Coordinates of C-alpha atoms in Angstrom, one line a residue:
X1 CA -1.2 20.9 4.0
X2 CA -2.3 17.6 6.0
X3 CA 0.7 16.1 8.1
X4 CA 3.0 19.1 7.6
X5 CA 4.2 21.4 10.3
X6 CA 6.1 24.7 9.5
X7 CA 7.2 25.5 12.7
X8 CA 8.0 22.1 14.6
X9 CA 10.1 19.5 13.1
X10 CA 8.2 16.4 13.2
X11 CA 9.9 13.0 14.0
X12 CA 10.0 10.1 11.4
X13 CA 9.8 8.0 14.4
X14 CA 6.3 7.7 15.2
X15 CA 4.7 4.2 16.2
X16 CA 1.3 2.8 16.9
X17 CA -0.2 6.4 15.7
X18 CA 1.2 8.6 18.2
X19 CA 3.0 11.7 16.9
X20 CA 6.8 12.5 18.9
X21 CA 7.9 15.9 17.8
X22 CA 11.2 17.1 18.9
X23 CA 13.1 20.5 18.7
X24 CA 16.9 21.0 18.2
X25 CA 18.3 22.3 21.5
X26 CA 19.8 25.6 21.1
X27 CA 23.3 24.1 20.4
X28 CA 22.2 21.8 17.6
X29 CA 20.7 24.4 15.8
X30 CA 21.6 23.8 11.8
X31 CA 20.4 26.8 10.4
X32 CA 22.9 29.5 8.7
X33 CA 22.6 33.2 7.5
X34 CA 25.6 32.3 5.2
X35 CA 24.1 33.8 2.1
X36 CA 26.2 31.4 0.0
X37 CA 25.4 28.3 1.7
X38 CA 22.3 29.2 3.9
X39 CA 22.0 25.1 4.7
X40 CA 25.2 24.0 6.0
X41 CA 25.2 22.3 8.8
X42 CA 27.6 24.5 11.0
X43 CA 30.9 23.9 12.7
X44 CA 30.6 22.1 16.3
X45 CA 27.6 20.2 15.6
X46 CA 28.1 16.4 16.3
X47 CA 28.2 14.2 13.5
X48 CA 27.7 10.7 14.4
X49 CA 30.1 7.3 14.4
X50 CA 29.6 4.5 12.6
X51 CA 28.4 2.7 15.8
X52 CA 25.9 5.1 16.4
X53 CA 24.7 5.3 12.8
X54 CA 24.0 1.6 13.5
X55 CA 22.0 1.9 16.3
X56 CA 20.4 5.5 16.8
X57 CA 17.1 6.3 15.7
X58 CA 16.6 8.5 12.6
X59 CA 14.1 11.4 12.3
X60 CA 13.4 13.8 9.8
X61 CA 14.3 17.6 10.3
X62 CA 11.9 20.7 9.4
X63 CA 10.7 21.4 5.8
X64 CA 10.8 24.9 4.8
X65 CA 7.8 26.6 4.0
X66 CA 9.0 27.5 0.5
X67 CA 8.6 23.8 -0.6
X68 CA 5.0 24.3 0.5
X69 CA 4.5 26.8 -2.2
X70 CA 5.8 25.0 -4.7
X71 CA 3.8 22.1 -3.8
X72 CA 0.7 24.7 -4.3
X73 CA 2.1 25.5 -7.8
X74 CA 2.4 21.9 -8.6
X75 CA -1.3 21.0 -7.1
X76 CA -2.4 23.8 -9.8
X77 CA -0.5 22.7 -12.4
X78 CA -1.7 19.0 -11.8
X79 CA -5.3 20.0 -11.3
X80 CA -5.1 21.5 -15.0
X81 CA -3.4 18.7 -16.3
X82 CA -5.4 15.8 -15.1
X83 CA -8.8 17.8 -15.1
X84 CA -8.1 18.0 -19.1
X85 CA -6.8 14.5 -19.5
X86 CA -9.2 12.8 -17.3
X87 CA -11.7 13.9 -20.3
X88 CA -9.5 12.6 -23.5
X89 CA -10.9 9.5 -23.6
X90 CA -14.3 10.5 -24.0
X91 CA -13.2 13.2 -26.3
X92 CA -11.3 11.0 -28.7
X93 CA -13.5 7.7 -28.6
X94 CA -17.2 8.6 -27.8
X95 CA -19.1 10.3 -30.6
X96 CA -20.7 13.4 -30.4
X97 CA -24.5 12.5 -29.0
X98 CA -27.4 13.5 -31.2
X99 CA -28.5 17.0 -30.9
X100 CA -25.5 17.9 -28.9
X101 CA -23.2 20.6 -29.4
X102 CA -21.0 20.8 -26.4
X103 CA -20.4 16.9 -26.2
X104 CA -22.8 16.5 -23.1
X105 CA -26.5 14.8 -23.3
X106 CA -27.3 14.3 -19.8
X107 CA -26.2 11.7 -17.1
X108 CA -27.4 8.7 -18.9
X109 CA -25.2 9.3 -22.3
X110 CA -21.7 8.9 -22.3
X111 CA -20.1 12.3 -23.3
X112 CA -18.0 12.1 -26.6
X113 CA -16.8 14.0 -29.4
X114 CA -14.8 13.1 -31.9
X115 CA -15.8 9.0 -32.1
X116 CA -12.4 7.8 -33.1
X117 CA -12.8 4.3 -31.2
X118 CA -11.6 2.5 -28.2
X119 CA -8.0 1.7 -30.0
X120 CA -7.4 5.1 -31.8
X121 CA -8.0 7.0 -28.5
X122 CA -5.9 4.0 -26.7
X123 CA -3.1 5.2 -29.3
X124 CA -3.6 8.9 -28.8
X125 CA -3.6 8.8 -25.2
X126 CA -0.4 6.6 -25.3
X127 CA 1.3 9.2 -27.6
X128 CA 0.3 12.2 -25.3
X129 CA 1.6 10.2 -22.4
X130 CA 5.0 9.2 -24.2
X131 CA 5.1 13.1 -25.4
X132 CA 4.8 14.3 -21.8
X133 CA 7.8 12.6 -20.4
X134 CA 10.0 13.0 -23.6
X135 CA 9.9 16.6 -23.5
X136 CA 11.5 16.6 -20.2
X137 CA 14.9 15.8 -21.5
X138 CA 14.8 18.8 -23.2
X139 CA 13.6 21.0 -20.3
X140 CA 16.3 19.8 -18.3
X141 CA 18.9 20.4 -20.9
X142 CA 17.3 24.0 -20.9
X143 CA 17.4 24.4 -17.5
X144 CA 21.1 23.4 -17.0
X145 CA 22.6 25.6 -20.1
X146 CA 20.3 28.7 -20.0
X147 CA 17.8 29.3 -17.8
X148 CA 18.2 27.5 -14.1
X149 CA 15.3 25.2 -12.7
X150 CA 13.4 28.2 -11.5
X151 CA 13.1 30.1 -15.1
X152 CA 12.3 26.8 -16.9
X153 CA 9.6 26.1 -14.4
X154 CA 8.1 29.9 -15.4
X155 CA 8.7 28.9 -19.5
X156 CA 7.0 26.0 -18.8
X157 CA 4.1 27.5 -17.3
X158 CA 3.8 30.1 -20.2
X159 CA 4.1 27.0 -23.0
X160 CA 1.4 25.2 -21.4
X161 CA -0.8 28.2 -21.0
X162 CA -1.4 28.5 -24.9
X163 CA -2.0 24.5 -25.0
X164 CA -4.7 25.0 -22.6
X165 CA -6.4 27.6 -24.6
X166 CA -6.0 25.8 -28.1
X167 CA -7.9 22.8 -25.9
X168 CA -10.7 25.3 -25.5
X169 CA -10.8 26.4 -29.1
X170 CA -11.4 22.3 -30.2
X171 CA -14.3 22.0 -27.5
X172 CA -16.3 25.5 -28.2
X173 CA -19.7 24.8 -30.0
X174 CA -19.3 25.5 -33.4
X175 CA -16.0 23.6 -34.0
X176 CA -16.5 20.4 -31.5
X177 CA -18.7 19.3 -34.3
X178 CA -16.8 19.5 -36.9
X179 CA -14.3 16.5 -38.2
X180 CA -11.6 19.4 -38.0
X181 CA -11.9 19.6 -34.4
X182 CA -9.6 16.8 -34.2
X183 CA -6.8 19.2 -35.4
X184 CA -6.7 22.2 -32.7
X185 CA -7.5 19.1 -30.4
X186 CA -4.1 17.3 -31.1
X187 CA -2.4 20.4 -31.6
X188 CA -3.1 21.5 -27.7
X189 CA -2.1 18.1 -26.7
X190 CA 1.2 18.9 -28.2
X191 CA 1.9 22.4 -26.9
X192 CA 0.5 21.8 -23.7
X193 CA 2.8 18.4 -23.5
X194 CA 5.6 20.5 -24.6
X195 CA 4.9 23.0 -21.1
X196 CA 4.6 19.9 -19.3
X197 CA 8.1 18.6 -20.2
X198 CA 9.6 22.2 -19.3
X199 CA 7.8 22.2 -15.9
X200 CA 8.1 18.3 -14.9
X201 CA 11.8 17.9 -15.4
X202 CA 12.5 21.1 -13.0
X203 CA 9.7 21.3 -10.5
X204 CA 10.8 18.2 -8.6
X205 CA 14.4 19.1 -8.0
X206 CA 13.3 22.6 -7.3
X207 CA 10.9 21.6 -4.5
X208 CA 13.5 19.3 -2.7
X209 CA 16.2 22.0 -3.2
X210 CA 14.5 24.3 -0.8
X211 CA 15.9 21.9 2.1
X212 CA 19.8 21.6 1.3
X213 CA 21.4 19.9 4.3
X214 CA 22.8 16.6 2.9
X215 CA 25.1 15.2 5.8
X216 CA 23.9 13.1 9.1
X217 CA 24.1 14.8 12.4
X218 CA 23.0 14.2 15.6
X219 CA 20.7 15.7 18.0
X220 CA 18.6 15.4 21.2
X221 CA 14.8 15.2 21.4
X222 CA 13.4 16.9 24.5
X223 CA 12.8 13.6 26.5
X224 CA 16.7 13.3 26.1
X225 CA 16.9 10.8 23.4
X226 CA 20.0 11.2 21.1
X227 CA 18.6 10.5 17.3
X228 CA 20.2 11.1 13.8
X229 CA 18.8 13.5 11.9
X230 CA 18.8 11.8 8.5
X231 CA 18.3 14.4 5.3
X232 CA 17.2 11.6 3.0
X233 CA 14.4 11.2 5.4
X234 CA 13.3 14.9 5.0
X235 CA 13.5 14.9 1.3
X236 CA 11.5 11.4 1.5
X237 CA 8.9 13.2 3.5
X238 CA 9.1 16.2 1.1
X239 CA 8.6 14.1 -1.9
X240 CA 5.5 12.1 -0.3
X241 CA 3.6 15.3 0.7
X242 CA 4.5 16.7 -2.7
X243 CA 3.1 13.6 -4.4
X244 CA 0.1 14.2 -2.2
X245 CA -0.5 17.7 -3.3
X246 CA 0.0 16.5 -6.9
X247 CA -3.1 13.9 -5.9
X248 CA -5.1 16.8 -4.2
X249 CA -5.1 18.7 -7.7
X250 CA -5.4 15.8 -9.4
X251 CA -8.4 14.6 -7.4
X252 CA -10.4 17.7 -7.2
X253 CA -9.3 18.1 -11.4
X254 CA -10.5 14.6 -12.5
X255 CA -14.0 14.8 -10.1
X256 CA -15.2 18.4 -11.2
X257 CA -14.3 18.1 -14.9
X258 CA -15.6 14.5 -15.1
X259 CA -19.2 15.9 -14.1
X260 CA -18.4 19.3 -16.1
X261 CA -18.2 17.4 -19.2
X262 CA -21.4 15.0 -18.2
X263 CA -23.6 18.0 -17.4
X264 CA -22.5 21.0 -19.4
X265 CA -19.8 19.9 -21.9
X266 CA -16.3 19.7 -23.1
X267 CA -15.6 23.7 -23.4
X268 CA -15.9 24.3 -20.0
X269 CA -13.9 21.1 -18.9
X270 CA -11.2 22.6 -21.0
X271 CA -12.0 26.3 -19.4
X272 CA -12.0 25.8 -15.9
X273 CA -8.4 24.3 -15.6
X274 CA -6.9 26.7 -17.5
X275 CA -8.4 29.3 -14.9
X276 CA -6.9 27.3 -12.0
X277 CA -3.9 27.0 -14.0
X278 CA -3.2 30.6 -13.5
X279 CA -2.3 30.4 -10.0
X280 CA 1.0 29.0 -10.5
X281 CA 2.5 32.2 -12.2
X282 CA 1.1 34.1 -9.3
X283 CA 2.2 31.7 -7.0
X284 CA 5.9 31.6 -8.6
X285 CA 6.0 35.6 -8.7
X286 CA 4.8 35.5 -4.8
X287 CA 8.2 33.5 -3.3
X288 CA 10.0 34.8 -6.2
X289 CA 12.4 36.1 -4.1
X290 CA 12.3 33.6 -1.5
X291 CA 12.8 30.2 -3.4
X292 CA 16.5 28.5 -3.3
X293 CA 17.6 28.6 -7.2
X294 CA 20.0 27.2 -9.1
X295 CA 22.2 29.0 -11.5
X296 CA 22.7 27.1 -14.8
X297 CA 25.8 25.4 -15.0
X298 CA 26.2 24.3 -18.7
X299 CA 25.2 20.7 -19.7
X300 CA 26.9 18.2 -18.3
X301 CA 26.0 15.4 -20.1
X302 CA 28.9 15.3 -22.5
X303 CA 31.3 15.3 -19.4
X304 CA 29.4 12.3 -17.9
X305 CA 29.6 10.7 -21.0
X306 CA 33.0 11.3 -21.7
X307 CA 33.4 9.8 -17.6
X308 CA 31.6 6.9 -18.3
X309 CA 33.4 5.7 -21.4
X310 CA 36.9 6.3 -19.5
X311 CA 36.0 4.0 -16.6
X312 CA 34.6 1.6 -19.0
X313 CA 37.8 1.7 -21.4
X314 CA 39.2 -1.7 -20.0
X315 CA 36.1 -2.9 -18.7
X316 CA 35.0 -4.9 -22.1
X317 CA 35.4 -8.6 -23.0
X318 CA 34.5 -10.9 -25.7
X319 CA 32.6 -12.8 -23.3
X320 CA 29.7 -10.8 -22.1
X321 CA 29.3 -12.2 -18.4
X322 CA 32.8 -11.0 -18.0
X323 CA 31.7 -7.6 -19.3
X324 CA 28.9 -7.6 -16.9
X325 CA 31.0 -8.3 -14.0
X326 CA 33.2 -5.6 -14.8
X327 CA 31.1 -3.2 -14.8
X328 CA 29.5 -3.6 -11.6
X329 CA 32.7 -4.0 -9.9
X330 CA 33.0 -1.6 -6.6
X331 CA 36.0 -0.1 -8.2
X332 CA 34.4 0.7 -11.9
X333 CA 35.1 4.1 -11.6
X334 CA 38.4 4.5 -10.5
X335 CA 40.0 4.7 -14.2
X336 CA 38.0 8.1 -14.6
X337 CA 39.6 9.8 -11.6
X338 CA 41.8 12.6 -12.1
X339 CA 44.2 11.5 -9.1
X340 CA 44.6 8.1 -11.1
X341 CA 45.9 9.6 -14.5
X342 CA 49.6 9.3 -15.5
X343 CA 51.0 12.9 -16.8
X344 CA 48.9 15.7 -18.0
X345 CA 45.6 15.9 -17.5
X346 CA 42.8 16.1 -20.7
X347 CA 41.3 19.5 -20.9
X348 CA 38.1 18.0 -20.6
X349 CA 38.9 16.7 -17.0
X350 CA 38.5 19.8 -14.7
X351 CA 36.7 17.6 -11.8
X352 CA 37.9 16.0 -8.7
X353 CA 37.9 12.5 -7.5
X354 CA 34.5 13.3 -5.7
X355 CA 32.6 14.6 -8.2
X356 CA 33.3 11.0 -10.6
X357 CA 32.0 9.4 -7.5
X358 CA 28.8 11.2 -7.6
X359 CA 28.5 10.9 -11.5
X360 CA 28.9 6.8 -10.9
X361 CA 26.4 7.2 -8.1
X362 CA 24.0 8.9 -10.5
X363 CA 24.6 6.3 -13.3
X364 CA 23.5 3.6 -10.8
X365 CA 20.3 5.5 -10.0
X366 CA 19.6 5.4 -14.0
X367 CA 20.1 1.8 -13.9
X368 CA 17.8 1.6 -11.1
X369 CA 15.3 3.4 -13.8
X370 CA 15.4 1.0 -16.3
X371 CA 13.2 -1.1 -14.9
X372 CA 10.5 1.5 -14.3
X373 CA 9.1 1.6 -17.6
X374 CA 7.8 -2.2 -16.9
X375 CA 5.9 -0.5 -13.8
X376 CA 4.4 2.4 -15.8
X377 CA 2.5 -0.1 -18.2
X378 CA 0.4 -0.9 -15.1
X379 CA -0.4 3.0 -14.5
X380 CA -0.9 3.6 -17.8
X381 CA -4.2 1.3 -17.8
X382 CA -6.0 3.9 -15.3
X383 CA -7.1 6.6 -17.9
X384 CA -7.7 4.8 -20.9
X385 CA -8.7 1.1 -20.7
X386 CA -10.1 1.3 -17.3
X387 CA -11.7 4.4 -18.1
X388 CA -13.2 2.2 -21.1
X389 CA -14.0 -0.4 -18.6
X390 CA -16.2 1.5 -16.6
X391 CA -18.5 2.9 -19.7
X392 CA -19.8 -0.6 -19.8
X393 CA -20.7 -1.5 -16.2
X394 CA -23.8 -0.4 -14.6
X395 CA -22.8 3.1 -13.1
X396 CA -26.3 4.8 -12.3
X397 CA -25.6 8.1 -13.2
X398 CA -21.9 8.2 -12.3
X399 CA -19.8 9.3 -15.1
X400 CA -17.1 6.7 -16.3
X401 CA -14.4 8.9 -15.7
X402 CA -15.0 9.7 -12.1
X403 CA -13.6 6.2 -10.6
X404 CA -10.4 7.0 -11.8
X405 CA -10.6 9.5 -8.5
X406 CA -10.3 6.8 -6.4
X407 CA -6.7 6.4 -7.1
X408 CA -5.6 10.3 -5.9
X409 CA -8.0 9.5 -2.9
X410 CA -6.3 6.3 -2.2
X411 CA -3.1 8.5 -2.3
X412 CA -4.3 11.3 0.2
X413 CA -5.4 8.4 2.7
X414 CA -2.6 6.6 2.2
X415 CA 0.4 8.7 2.6
X416 CA -0.3 10.4 5.6
X417 CA -0.4 6.8 7.1
X418 CA 2.9 5.7 5.6
X419 CA 4.7 8.5 6.8
X420 CA 2.8 8.7 10.4
X421 CA 2.3 5.2 11.1
X422 CA 3.7 2.4 8.8
X423 CA 6.9 3.8 8.0
X424 CA 7.9 5.2 11.5
X425 CA 7.0 1.4 12.8
X426 CA 9.1 -0.3 10.7
X427 CA 11.7 2.1 11.8
X428 CA 11.0 1.0 15.5
X429 CA 10.8 -2.4 15.0
X430 CA 14.5 -2.2 13.2
X431 CA 13.7 -2.7 9.5
X432 CA 15.1 -0.7 7.0
X433 CA 12.3 0.1 4.4
X434 CA 15.1 1.5 2.0
X435 CA 14.3 3.0 -1.2
X436 CA 15.0 -0.1 -3.6
X437 CA 12.7 -1.9 -1.0
X438 CA 10.0 0.2 -1.9
X439 CA 10.3 0.5 -5.1
X440 CA 10.4 -3.3 -5.8
X441 CA 7.2 -3.8 -3.8
X442 CA 5.7 -1.1 -5.8
X443 CA 6.0 -3.4 -8.9
X444 CA 4.2 -6.4 -6.9
X445 CA 1.1 -3.8 -5.9
X446 CA 1.0 -2.6 -9.7
X447 CA 0.6 -6.3 -10.7
X448 CA -2.5 -6.9 -8.1
X449 CA -4.2 -4.5 -9.8
X450 CA -4.1 -5.7 -13.1
X451 CA -5.1 -9.0 -11.7
X452 CA -8.5 -7.4 -10.1
X453 CA -8.9 -5.6 -13.5
X454 CA -8.4 -8.9 -15.4
X455 CA -10.8 -10.5 -13.0
X456 CA -13.3 -7.9 -13.4
X457 CA -13.1 -7.6 -16.9
X458 CA -13.7 -11.5 -17.2
X459 CA -16.9 -11.2 -15.4
X460 CA -18.4 -8.1 -17.5
X461 CA -17.9 -10.6 -20.4
X462 CA -19.7 -13.1 -18.6
X463 CA -22.4 -10.9 -17.5
X464 CA -22.8 -8.7 -20.7
X465 CA -25.8 -9.3 -23.1
X466 CA -23.2 -9.3 -25.9
X467 CA -20.7 -11.3 -24.4
X468 CA -17.3 -10.6 -25.2
X469 CA -17.9 -7.6 -27.5
X470 CA -19.1 -5.1 -25.1
X471 CA -17.9 -1.9 -26.1
X472 CA -20.5 -1.7 -29.4
X473 CA -23.5 -3.3 -27.1
X474 CA -26.4 -1.2 -26.6
X475 CA -26.6 -2.6 -23.3
X476 CA -23.7 -2.7 -20.2
X477 CA -22.9 -5.4 -17.8
X478 CA -25.1 -5.8 -14.8
X479 CA -21.8 -5.5 -12.6
X480 CA -21.8 -2.2 -10.5
X481 CA -18.7 0.1 -11.8
X482 CA -17.5 0.5 -8.0
X483 CA -15.9 -3.3 -8.3
X484 CA -13.2 -1.5 -10.0
X485 CA -12.2 0.2 -6.7
X486 CA -9.5 -2.4 -5.7
X487 CA -7.7 -1.8 -8.9
X488 CA -7.4 2.3 -8.5
X489 CA -6.1 1.7 -5.0
X490 CA -3.8 -1.0 -5.4
X491 CA -2.2 0.9 -7.8
X492 CA -2.1 4.4 -5.3
X493 CA -0.2 1.9 -3.0
X494 CA 1.8 0.9 -5.6
X495 CA 2.8 4.9 -6.3
X496 CA 3.7 5.7 -2.9
X497 CA 6.0 2.6 -3.0
X498 CA 7.1 3.1 -6.8
X499 CA 6.8 6.4 -7.8
X500 CA 7.3 8.9 -4.7
X501 CA 10.4 6.7 -4.0
X502 CA 11.5 7.5 -7.6
X503 CA 11.5 11.0 -7.3
X504 CA 13.3 11.0 -3.8
X505 CA 16.2 8.3 -5.7
X506 CA 16.3 10.7 -8.6
X507 CA 17.2 13.8 -6.6
X508 CA 19.4 12.4 -3.6
X509 CA 21.9 10.3 -5.9
X510 CA 22.4 13.1 -8.7
X511 CA 25.3 15.3 -8.4
X512 CA 24.2 18.9 -7.5
X513 CA 24.3 19.9 -11.1
X514 CA 22.7 16.8 -12.8
X515 CA 19.4 17.0 -10.9
X516 CA 17.7 18.1 -13.7
X517 CA 19.2 15.7 -15.9
X518 CA 18.8 12.8 -14.0
X519 CA 15.2 13.5 -12.9
X520 CA 14.2 13.8 -16.6
X521 CA 15.9 10.4 -17.2
X522 CA 13.2 9.3 -14.4
X523 CA 10.7 10.8 -16.1
X524 CA 11.6 9.4 -19.5
X525 CA 10.8 6.0 -18.4
X526 CA 7.3 6.7 -18.3
X527 CA 7.6 7.9 -22.0
X528 CA 9.3 4.5 -22.6
X529 CA 6.5 2.9 -21.0
X530 CA 3.9 4.8 -23.6
X531 CA 6.0 3.5 -26.2
X532 CA 5.7 0.1 -25.0
X533 CA 2.3 0.8 -24.7
X534 CA 1.7 1.0 -28.3
X535 CA 2.3 -2.7 -28.2
X536 CA -0.9 -3.4 -26.4
X537 CA -3.0 -1.2 -28.5
X538 CA -4.3 -4.6 -30.4
X539 CA -5.2 -5.8 -26.9
X540 CA -6.8 -3.1 -25.8
X541 CA -10.2 -3.7 -27.3
X542 CA -13.1 -6.8 -27.2
X543 CA -12.6 -9.6 -26.5
X544 CA -8.7 -9.7 -25.7
X545 CA -8.8 -7.2 -22.9
X546 CA -8.6 -10.0 -20.3
X547 CA -5.1 -10.9 -21.7
X548 CA -4.1 -7.4 -21.8
X549 CA -4.5 -7.1 -18.0
X550 CA -3.1 -10.4 -17.4
X551 CA -0.1 -10.0 -19.6
X552 CA 0.7 -6.5 -18.0
X553 CA 0.4 -8.4 -14.7
X554 CA 2.7 -10.9 -15.4
X555 CA 5.6 -8.7 -16.7
X556 CA 5.2 -6.4 -13.4
X557 CA 5.9 -9.2 -11.5
X558 CA 8.9 -10.9 -13.3
X559 CA 10.5 -7.3 -13.8
X560 CA 9.9 -6.6 -9.7
X561 CA 11.5 -9.9 -9.3
X562 CA 14.6 -9.0 -11.4
X563 CA 15.0 -5.6 -10.2
X564 CA 15.7 -6.7 -6.7
X565 CA 18.1 -9.1 -8.2
X566 CA 19.7 -6.8 -9.9
X567 CA 19.9 -3.9 -6.9
X568 CA 20.3 -6.1 -3.9
X569 CA 23.9 -5.1 -3.5
X570 CA 23.3 -1.3 -4.3
X571 CA 20.7 -1.2 -1.6
X572 CA 23.2 -2.5 1.0
X573 CA 25.3 0.5 0.4
X574 CA 22.4 3.1 0.6
X575 CA 23.9 5.2 3.5
X576 CA 27.3 5.1 1.7
X577 CA 25.6 7.0 -1.2
X578 CA 24.0 9.1 0.2
X579 CA 26.8 10.4 2.3
X580 CA 29.6 10.8 -0.5
X581 CA 31.5 13.9 -0.1
X582 CA 30.6 16.7 -2.5
X583 CA 32.3 17.1 -5.5
X584 CA 33.3 19.5 -7.6
X585 CA 33.0 20.0 -11.3
X586 CA 35.7 22.7 -12.1
X587 CA 38.2 21.8 -9.5
X588 CA 41.4 21.7 -11.9
X589 CA 40.8 24.9 -13.7

């Protein structure tokens, strides 16, 4: 748990690599023993004035230890997920080595099983990514209407476990060498993806819900400095380290399973992640009585859509420019507020004005997420095309799917650096590196990664004896496989800016009873990217791979620029949106 301390609140204002811890004075204790609302800031705590909001330094609060337990659950799940998926490309693309009954034939032969080729393997990988991020929409609905987030996570774990077992069946000797092995393999992918959807839609909001404060308040450091404790900073740090735990699991899973498939075979590469996955139900059981859980409150999707329809009713115009401007007006949601209705309220209008504001904030977050599919196009190159690229380079015994581990390694290194040095330094220099600024920068780092990949691919074609048809060549390029490193590191940095911040933005901008729904919308953007990725299947083979990476880079740059233009005004309202009064869905019942 690098960088996290359970007993001391860590100041988010560290510069020049120095730690600056703070402890709340007795009069500033914001813990509460009220079982109904254990996180409310009690009466008597000082709230900042507008002048203090503009001038005082902001710091993070303590991260609850129950959040660490949930991070461990996620780490084990990501070990199993990435430990399996890292070998999917070889399992699908490469043929079973001659004389092998496990898919392994030693360090000098690329492991394989189904022999479907690069285009088909890329298509199936893209489908799997699409499926894993479509199912969270159902997972969010189930959590909101039937189970609650915690129980939905538990059900997701059970379903995914069945999928793991089916994958093992597809890889055991006696099955793997039959053409019929493709059936249990695809079935395992589908079941595992369904479990992942139930899990992912709810684990992310569940970890942030362990910290429940929502309002800015004043505290004083032991040095006498008055600071603002900013819950959004705390949530940001929760998700940064949550993401680091994800990548620790991904790193260990990918690294160990890449060598397992190379030296032992696919049956063990699918079995070991299943064993690690069993940590999930164990840790969920250990913390069962200690987690902060939200009960199901019924689906609010229909109500939210009715609010949107009511607000938009008088905003349409035959002129699309006028319509666009009307939809971006600051008073867009006023027409849907109960206080602005004439006569008796409709039966469905049970909420108060504040909840309308929260719903509007949630829709604004979803509007930001519409740009993310174009970002994910860069990330989705990691576990298919870049893995295939490594297979045609000089590897010196290194498995071609080991290089992908540079991505989680870069995240494990750069997340603490961002938290301890970069972000605090920017804060001390008076630079508000807001969520939307981070997201925009993430697009440009993703584009840089694709430029690196395109240049590498160009020189692979230049140095391979078979020219631009390297996938079917008996010889490989003389370029060392570690040249790929830049692509993985740059994508890792882009994730810190875009992906982690997207999780934070989804949680902080959604009403409490819509958090799973808004989080699932964010995850769904990855599914849309996988669908868009199908358009790149014709480019995902020789001799067009340079064009593949170049086009993705251009798209990411243009998307980043347009995204910032679209959200610039929204970025200026960050504090206002984070500190809206809490609304109530059933205020008028």
